Short mmCIF file of C-alpha atoms in Angstrom, two decimals:
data_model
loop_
_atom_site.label_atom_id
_atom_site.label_comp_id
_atom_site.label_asym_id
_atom_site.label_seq_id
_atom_site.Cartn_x
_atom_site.Cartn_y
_atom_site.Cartn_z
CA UNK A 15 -260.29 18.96 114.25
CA UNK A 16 -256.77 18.08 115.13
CA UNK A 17 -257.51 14.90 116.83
CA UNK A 18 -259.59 13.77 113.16
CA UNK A 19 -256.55 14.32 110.94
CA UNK A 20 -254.46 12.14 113.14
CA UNK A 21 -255.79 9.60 113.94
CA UNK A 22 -256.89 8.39 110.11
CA UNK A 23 -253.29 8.49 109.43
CA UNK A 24 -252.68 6.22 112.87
CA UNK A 25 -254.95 3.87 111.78
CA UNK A 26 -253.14 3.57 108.45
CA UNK A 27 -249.28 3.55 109.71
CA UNK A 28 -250.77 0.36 112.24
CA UNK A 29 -252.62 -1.23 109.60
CA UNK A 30 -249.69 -1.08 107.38
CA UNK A 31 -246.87 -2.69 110.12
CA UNK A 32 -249.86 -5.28 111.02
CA UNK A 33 -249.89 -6.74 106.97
CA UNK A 34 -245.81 -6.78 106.41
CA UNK A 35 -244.79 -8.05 109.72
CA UNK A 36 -247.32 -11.39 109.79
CA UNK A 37 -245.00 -13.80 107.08
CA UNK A 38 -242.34 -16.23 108.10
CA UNK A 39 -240.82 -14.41 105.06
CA UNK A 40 -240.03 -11.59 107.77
CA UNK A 41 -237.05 -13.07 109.55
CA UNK A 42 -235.70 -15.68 106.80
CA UNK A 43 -232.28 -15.08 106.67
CA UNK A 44 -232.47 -15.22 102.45
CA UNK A 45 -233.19 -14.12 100.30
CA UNK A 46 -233.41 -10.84 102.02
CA UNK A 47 -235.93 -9.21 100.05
CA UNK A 48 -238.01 -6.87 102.46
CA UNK A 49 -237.24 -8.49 105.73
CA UNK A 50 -239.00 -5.45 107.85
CA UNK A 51 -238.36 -7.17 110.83
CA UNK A 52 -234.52 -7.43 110.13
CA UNK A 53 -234.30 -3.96 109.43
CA UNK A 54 -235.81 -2.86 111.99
CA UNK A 55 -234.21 -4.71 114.48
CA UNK A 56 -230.67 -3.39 112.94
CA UNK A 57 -231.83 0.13 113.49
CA UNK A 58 -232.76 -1.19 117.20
CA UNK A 59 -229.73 -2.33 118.07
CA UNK A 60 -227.13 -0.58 115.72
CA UNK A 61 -223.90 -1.72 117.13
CA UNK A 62 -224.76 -5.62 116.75
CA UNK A 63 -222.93 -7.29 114.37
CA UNK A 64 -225.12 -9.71 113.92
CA UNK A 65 -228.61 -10.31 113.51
CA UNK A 66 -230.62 -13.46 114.43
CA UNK A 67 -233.20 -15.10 111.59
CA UNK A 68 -234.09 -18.34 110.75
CA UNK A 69 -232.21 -20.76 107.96
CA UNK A 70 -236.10 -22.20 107.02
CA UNK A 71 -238.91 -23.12 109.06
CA UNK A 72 -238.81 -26.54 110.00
CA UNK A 73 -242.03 -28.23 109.49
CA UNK A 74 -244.79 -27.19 111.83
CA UNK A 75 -242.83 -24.06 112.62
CA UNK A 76 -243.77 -20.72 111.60
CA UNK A 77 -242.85 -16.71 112.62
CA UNK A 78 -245.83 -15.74 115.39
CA UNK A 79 -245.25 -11.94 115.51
CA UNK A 80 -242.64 -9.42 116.74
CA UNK A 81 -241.80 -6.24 119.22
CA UNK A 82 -239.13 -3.61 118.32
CA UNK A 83 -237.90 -0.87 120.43
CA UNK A 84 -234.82 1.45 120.58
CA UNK A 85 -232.30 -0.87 121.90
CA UNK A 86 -234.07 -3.96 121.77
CA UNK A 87 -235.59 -6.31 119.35
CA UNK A 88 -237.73 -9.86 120.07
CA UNK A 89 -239.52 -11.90 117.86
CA UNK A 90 -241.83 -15.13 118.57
CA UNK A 91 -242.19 -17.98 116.92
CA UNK A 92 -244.81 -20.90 117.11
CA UNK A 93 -244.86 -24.64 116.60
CA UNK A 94 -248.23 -26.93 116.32
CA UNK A 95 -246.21 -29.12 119.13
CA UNK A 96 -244.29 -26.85 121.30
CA UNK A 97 -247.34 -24.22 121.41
CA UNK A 98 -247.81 -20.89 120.97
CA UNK A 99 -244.80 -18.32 121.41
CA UNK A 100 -242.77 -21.55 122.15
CA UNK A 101 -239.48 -19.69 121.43
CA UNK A 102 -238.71 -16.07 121.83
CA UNK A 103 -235.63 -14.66 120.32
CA UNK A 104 -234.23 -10.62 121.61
CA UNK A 105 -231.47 -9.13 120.68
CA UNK A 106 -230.19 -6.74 122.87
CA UNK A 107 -226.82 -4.60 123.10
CA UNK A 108 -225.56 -6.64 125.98
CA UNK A 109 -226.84 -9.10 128.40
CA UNK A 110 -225.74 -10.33 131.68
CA UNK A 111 -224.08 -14.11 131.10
CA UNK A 112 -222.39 -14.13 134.57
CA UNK A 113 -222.91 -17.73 136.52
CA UNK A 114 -223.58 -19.55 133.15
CA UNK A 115 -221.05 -21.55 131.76
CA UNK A 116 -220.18 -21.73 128.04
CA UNK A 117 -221.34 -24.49 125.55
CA UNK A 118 -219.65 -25.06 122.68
CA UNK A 119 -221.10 -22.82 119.27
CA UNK A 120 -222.29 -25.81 117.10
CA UNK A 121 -223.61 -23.39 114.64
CA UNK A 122 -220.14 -22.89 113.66
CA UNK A 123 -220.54 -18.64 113.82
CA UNK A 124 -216.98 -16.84 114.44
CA UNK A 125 -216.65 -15.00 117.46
CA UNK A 126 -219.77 -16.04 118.55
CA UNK A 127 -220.15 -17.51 122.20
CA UNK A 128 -222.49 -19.37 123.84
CA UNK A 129 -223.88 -19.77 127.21
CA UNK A 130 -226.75 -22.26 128.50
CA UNK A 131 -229.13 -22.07 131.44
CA UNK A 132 -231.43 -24.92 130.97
CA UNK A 133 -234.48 -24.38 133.68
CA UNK A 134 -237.04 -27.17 133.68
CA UNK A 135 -237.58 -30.55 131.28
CA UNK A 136 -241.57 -30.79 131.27
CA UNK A 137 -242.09 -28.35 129.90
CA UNK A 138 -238.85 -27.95 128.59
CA UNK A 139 -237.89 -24.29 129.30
CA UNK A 140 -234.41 -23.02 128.51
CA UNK A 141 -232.62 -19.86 127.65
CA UNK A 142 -229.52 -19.53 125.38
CA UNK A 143 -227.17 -16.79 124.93
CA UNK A 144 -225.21 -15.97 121.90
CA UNK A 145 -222.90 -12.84 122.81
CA UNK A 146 -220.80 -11.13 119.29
CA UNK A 147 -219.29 -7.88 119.11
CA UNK A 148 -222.30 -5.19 119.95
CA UNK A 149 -224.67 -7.34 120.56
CA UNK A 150 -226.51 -10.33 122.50
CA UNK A 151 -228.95 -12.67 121.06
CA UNK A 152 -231.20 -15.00 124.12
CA UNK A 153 -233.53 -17.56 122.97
CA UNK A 154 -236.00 -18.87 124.69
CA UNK A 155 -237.47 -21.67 125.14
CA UNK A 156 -241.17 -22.13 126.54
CA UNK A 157 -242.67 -25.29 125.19
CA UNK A 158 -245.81 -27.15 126.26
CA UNK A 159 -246.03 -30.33 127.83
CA UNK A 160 -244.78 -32.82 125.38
CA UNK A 161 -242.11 -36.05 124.99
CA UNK A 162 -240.84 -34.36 121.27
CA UNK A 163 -239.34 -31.42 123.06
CA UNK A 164 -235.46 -32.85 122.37
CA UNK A 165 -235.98 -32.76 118.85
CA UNK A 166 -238.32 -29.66 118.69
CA UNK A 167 -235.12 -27.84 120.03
CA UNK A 168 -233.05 -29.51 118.34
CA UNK A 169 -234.69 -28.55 114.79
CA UNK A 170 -235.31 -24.40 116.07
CA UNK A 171 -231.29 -24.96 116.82
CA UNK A 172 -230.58 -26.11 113.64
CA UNK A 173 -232.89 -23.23 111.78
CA UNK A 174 -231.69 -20.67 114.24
CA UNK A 175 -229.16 -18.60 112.79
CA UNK A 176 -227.45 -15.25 112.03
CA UNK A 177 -226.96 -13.12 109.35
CA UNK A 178 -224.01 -10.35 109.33
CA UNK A 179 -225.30 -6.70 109.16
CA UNK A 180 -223.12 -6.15 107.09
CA UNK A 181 -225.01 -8.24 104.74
CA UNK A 182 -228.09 -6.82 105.61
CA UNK A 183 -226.44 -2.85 105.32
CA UNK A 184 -225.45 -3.58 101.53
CA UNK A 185 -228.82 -4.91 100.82
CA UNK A 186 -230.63 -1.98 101.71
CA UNK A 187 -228.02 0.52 100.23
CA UNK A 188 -228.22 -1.56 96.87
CA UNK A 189 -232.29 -2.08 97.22
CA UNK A 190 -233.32 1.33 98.73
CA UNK A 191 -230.72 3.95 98.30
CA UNK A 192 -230.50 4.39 102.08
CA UNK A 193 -227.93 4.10 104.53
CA UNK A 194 -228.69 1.98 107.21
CA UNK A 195 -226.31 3.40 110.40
CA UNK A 196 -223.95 1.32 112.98
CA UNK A 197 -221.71 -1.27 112.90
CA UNK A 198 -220.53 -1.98 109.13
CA UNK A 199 -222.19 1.11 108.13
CA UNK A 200 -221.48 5.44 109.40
CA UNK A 201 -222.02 5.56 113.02
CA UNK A 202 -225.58 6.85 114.08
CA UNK A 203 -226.24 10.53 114.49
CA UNK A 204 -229.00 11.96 116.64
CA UNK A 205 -230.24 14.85 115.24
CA UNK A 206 -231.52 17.78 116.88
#
């Protein structure tokens, strides 16, 4: 009996996360609307400051899926060119930049830095670092074969971006009456 009443309501709760979390409307920067993803990676990870979303989706671009945990958050994203899952971005508390040296921010973020560690060229496989106050944002990069790779990256870097939590906090305190916990919010409580 116990196992029936459960697992209707599983199937519903998975169902539910499975429609709202397919749309490149999930991790678009703006308008915020009811950016799931965001949200959910902000209660992942609630001491980052900032939290990574895209400008727009270039052209042949589009949001492939995500995975949130306490303490981290990734999402994927997928280009007709550069392949399937061609760039994951996580966002963790911290993350270990020792041995890389810095490149400069071109996205023009304050007190963001930036670390490199290109791996291979065909395919073009890199991973970049972005390290803020409470938090670490990697993306990488895990294209197919192809000769457009310099300006595939080139356009993710360019619609890459971050939005302050703070932004994000306000939004769902105005929007949903809730308090969402961390940095630029009350610290988190555990409850018993």
């Amino acid at each position: 009996m116990r196992r029936l009443a459960i697992l209707p309501l599983a199937g519903f709760v998975l169902a539910a996360c499975t429609a709202t979390l397919n749309s490149d409307e999930e991790v678009l920067c703006s308008p915020i609307g009811e950016r799931t993803v965001l949200i959910l990676a902000a209660q992942a990870v609630p001491s980052a400051t900032l939290m990574p979303c895209m400008s727009d989706f270039p052209a042949g671009w589009s949001f492939a899926g995500s995975d949130i945990r306490s303490g981290r958050a990734r999402f994927w994203l997928e280009s007709d060119r550069a392949g399937v899952r061609a760039i994951e971005v996580e966002l963790t508390r911290t993350c270990d930049v020792s041995g890389l040296d810095e490149a400069p921010n071109a996205g023009g973020e304050l007190d963001v830095r930036v670390y490199v560690e290109p791996l291979t060229f065909q395919p073009y496989a890199a991973n970049r670092y972005f390290t803020f106050t409470g938090g670490c944002a990697i993306y990488r990069y895990r294209f197919t074969p192809t000769d457009e790779w310099p300006n595939l990256a080139l356009e993710a870097n360019d619609a890459l971006t971050f939005l302050p939590r703070s932004t994000l906090v306000a939004h769902v305190e105005a929007e949903r009456d809730q308090t969402l916990c961390g940095a630029s919010a009350p610290p988190c409580v555990v409850g018993d």
